[in-house]
Coordinates of N, CA and C in Angstrom, one line a residue:
X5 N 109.4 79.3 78.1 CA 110.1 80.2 79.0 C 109.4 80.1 80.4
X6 N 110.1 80.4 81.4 CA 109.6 80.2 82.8 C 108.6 81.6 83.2
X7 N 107.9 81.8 83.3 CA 107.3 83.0 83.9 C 106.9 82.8 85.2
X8 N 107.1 84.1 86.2 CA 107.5 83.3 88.0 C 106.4 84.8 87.8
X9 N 105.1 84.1 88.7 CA 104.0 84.6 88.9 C 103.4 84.4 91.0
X10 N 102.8 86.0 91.0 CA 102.1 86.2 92.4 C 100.6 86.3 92.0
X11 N 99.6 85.9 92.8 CA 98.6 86.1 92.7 C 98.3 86.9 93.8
X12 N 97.2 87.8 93.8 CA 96.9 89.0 95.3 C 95.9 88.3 95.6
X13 N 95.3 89.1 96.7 CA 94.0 89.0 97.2 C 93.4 90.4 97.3
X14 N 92.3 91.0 97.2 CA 91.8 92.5 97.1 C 92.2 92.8 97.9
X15 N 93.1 92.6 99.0 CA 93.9 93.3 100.0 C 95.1 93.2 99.6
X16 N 95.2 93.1 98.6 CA 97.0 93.2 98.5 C 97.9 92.3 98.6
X17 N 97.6 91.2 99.5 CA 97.9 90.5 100.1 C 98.7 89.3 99.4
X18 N 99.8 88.9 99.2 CA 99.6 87.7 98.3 C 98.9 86.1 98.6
X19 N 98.2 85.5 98.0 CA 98.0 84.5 97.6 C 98.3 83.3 97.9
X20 N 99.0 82.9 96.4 CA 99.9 82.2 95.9 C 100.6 82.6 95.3
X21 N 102.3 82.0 95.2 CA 103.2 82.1 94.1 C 103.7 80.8 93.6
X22 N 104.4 81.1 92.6 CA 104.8 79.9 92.0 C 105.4 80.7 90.1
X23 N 105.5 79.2 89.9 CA 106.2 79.5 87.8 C 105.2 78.6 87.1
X24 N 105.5 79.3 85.8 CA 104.7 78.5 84.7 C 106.1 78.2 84.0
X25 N 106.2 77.4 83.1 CA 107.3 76.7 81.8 C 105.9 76.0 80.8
X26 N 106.0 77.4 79.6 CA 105.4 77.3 79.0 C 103.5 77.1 79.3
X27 N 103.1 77.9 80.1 CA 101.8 78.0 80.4 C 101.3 77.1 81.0
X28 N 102.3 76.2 82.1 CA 101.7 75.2 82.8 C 102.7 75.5 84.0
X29 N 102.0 75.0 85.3 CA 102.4 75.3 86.4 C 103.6 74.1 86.5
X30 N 104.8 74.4 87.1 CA 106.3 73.7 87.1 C 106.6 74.0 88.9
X31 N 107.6 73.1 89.5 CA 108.4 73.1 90.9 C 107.8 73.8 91.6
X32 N 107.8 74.5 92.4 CA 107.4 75.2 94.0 C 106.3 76.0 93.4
X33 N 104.8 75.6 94.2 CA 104.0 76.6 94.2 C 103.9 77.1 95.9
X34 N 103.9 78.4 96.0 CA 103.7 78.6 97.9 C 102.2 78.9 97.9
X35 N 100.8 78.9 98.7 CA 99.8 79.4 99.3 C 99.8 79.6 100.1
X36 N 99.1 80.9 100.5 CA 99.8 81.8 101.7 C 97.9 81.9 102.6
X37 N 97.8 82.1 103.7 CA 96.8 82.7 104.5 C 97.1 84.2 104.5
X38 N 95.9 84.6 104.8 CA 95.7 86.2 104.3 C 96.9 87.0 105.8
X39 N 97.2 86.4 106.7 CA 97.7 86.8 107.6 C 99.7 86.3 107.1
X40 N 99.9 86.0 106.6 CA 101.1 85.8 105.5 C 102.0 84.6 105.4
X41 N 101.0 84.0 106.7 CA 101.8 82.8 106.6 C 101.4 81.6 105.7
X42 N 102.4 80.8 105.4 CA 102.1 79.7 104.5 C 101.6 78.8 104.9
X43 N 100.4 78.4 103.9 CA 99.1 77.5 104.0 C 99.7 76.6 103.3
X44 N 100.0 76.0 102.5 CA 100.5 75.0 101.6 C 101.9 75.2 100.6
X45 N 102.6 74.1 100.8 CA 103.7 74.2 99.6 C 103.5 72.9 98.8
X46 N 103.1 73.1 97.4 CA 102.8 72.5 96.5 C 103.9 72.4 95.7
X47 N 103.9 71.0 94.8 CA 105.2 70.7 93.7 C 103.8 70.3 92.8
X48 N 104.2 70.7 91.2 CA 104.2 70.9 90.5 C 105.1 70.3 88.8
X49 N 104.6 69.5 88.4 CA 105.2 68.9 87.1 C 104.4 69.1 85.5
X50 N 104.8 69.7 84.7 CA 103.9 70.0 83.5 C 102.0 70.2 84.1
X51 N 101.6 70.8 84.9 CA 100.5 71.3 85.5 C 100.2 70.3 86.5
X52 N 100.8 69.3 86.6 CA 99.9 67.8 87.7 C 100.2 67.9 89.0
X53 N 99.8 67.6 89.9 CA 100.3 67.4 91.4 C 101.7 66.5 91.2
X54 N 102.8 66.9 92.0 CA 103.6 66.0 91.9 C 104.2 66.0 93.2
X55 N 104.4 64.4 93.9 CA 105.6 64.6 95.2 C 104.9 65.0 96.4
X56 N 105.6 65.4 97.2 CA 105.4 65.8 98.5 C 104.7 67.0 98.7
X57 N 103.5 67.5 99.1 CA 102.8 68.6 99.2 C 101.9 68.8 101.1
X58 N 102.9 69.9 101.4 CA 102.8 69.8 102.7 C 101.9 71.3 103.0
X59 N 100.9 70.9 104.2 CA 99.8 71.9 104.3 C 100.1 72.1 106.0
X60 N 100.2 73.3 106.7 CA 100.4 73.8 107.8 C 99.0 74.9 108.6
X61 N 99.1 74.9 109.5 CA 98.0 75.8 110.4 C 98.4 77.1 110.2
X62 N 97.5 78.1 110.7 CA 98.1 79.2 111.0 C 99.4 79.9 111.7
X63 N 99.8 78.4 112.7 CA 100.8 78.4 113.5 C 101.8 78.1 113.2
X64 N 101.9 77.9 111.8 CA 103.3 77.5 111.5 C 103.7 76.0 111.7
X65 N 102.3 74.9 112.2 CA 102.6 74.0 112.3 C 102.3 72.8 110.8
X66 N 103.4 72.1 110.4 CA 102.5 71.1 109.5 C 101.4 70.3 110.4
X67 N 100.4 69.9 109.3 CA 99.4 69.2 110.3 C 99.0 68.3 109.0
X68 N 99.2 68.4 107.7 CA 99.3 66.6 106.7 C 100.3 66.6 105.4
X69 N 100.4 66.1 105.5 CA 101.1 66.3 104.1 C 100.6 65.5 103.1
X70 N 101.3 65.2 102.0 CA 100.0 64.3 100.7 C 101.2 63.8 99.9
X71 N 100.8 63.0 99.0 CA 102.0 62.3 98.3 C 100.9 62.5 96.8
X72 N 101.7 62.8 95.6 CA 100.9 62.4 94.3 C 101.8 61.9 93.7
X73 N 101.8 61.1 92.6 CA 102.6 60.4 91.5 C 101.5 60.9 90.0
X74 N 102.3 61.3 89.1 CA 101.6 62.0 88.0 C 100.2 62.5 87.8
X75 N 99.9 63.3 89.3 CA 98.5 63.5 89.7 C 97.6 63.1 90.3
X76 N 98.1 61.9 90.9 CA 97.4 61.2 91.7 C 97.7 61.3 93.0
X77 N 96.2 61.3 93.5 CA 96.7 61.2 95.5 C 97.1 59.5 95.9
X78 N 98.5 59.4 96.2 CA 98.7 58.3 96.6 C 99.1 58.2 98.0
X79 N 98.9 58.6 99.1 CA 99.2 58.8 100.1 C 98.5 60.2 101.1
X80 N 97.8 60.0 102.3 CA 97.6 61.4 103.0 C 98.2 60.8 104.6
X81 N 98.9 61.8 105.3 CA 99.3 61.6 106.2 C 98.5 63.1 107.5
X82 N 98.1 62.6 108.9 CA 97.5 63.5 109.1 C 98.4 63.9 110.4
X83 N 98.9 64.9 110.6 CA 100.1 64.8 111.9 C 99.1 65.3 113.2
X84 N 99.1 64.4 113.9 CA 98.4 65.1 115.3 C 99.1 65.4 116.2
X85 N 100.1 65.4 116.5 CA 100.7 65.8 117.7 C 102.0 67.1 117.2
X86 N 101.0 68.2 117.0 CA 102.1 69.7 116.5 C 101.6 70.9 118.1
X87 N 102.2 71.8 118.1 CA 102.5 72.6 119.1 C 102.0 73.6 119.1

């Protein structure tokens, strides 16, 4: 079964979100900075890195993204020119 889980921070604050299917992490995980914006959007396949996982500043800017294939880092891209 899917269980769609938050994690806090001692401030309340959330985390990360994301789902388990069957006690392993599955599709969209979000990581958030304590200020609420999102730090990372991770994918997720029976627990491994999968796909396209993109990481942003405080500003709402992407600044790399990463490529995995059944858990592996096959790709890092580093964006320099964000606003």
């Amino acid at each position: 079964y899917i269980n769609y889980t938050k994690y806090y921070d001692s401030t309340g604050s959330v985390m990360e979100k994301g789902q388990y299917l069957n006690g392993k992490k599955v599709g969209t995980w979000y990581q958030y900075y304590r200020t609420g914006e999102v730090q990372t959007v991770a994918y997720f396949s029976s627990d491994q890195r999968e796909g396209k996982w993109k990481f942003y500043n405080l500003y709402n800017n992407m600044v790399t993204y990463a490529y995995y294939d059944e858990g592996k880092l096959t790709k890092t891209v580093q964006i320099r020119n964000h606003e």
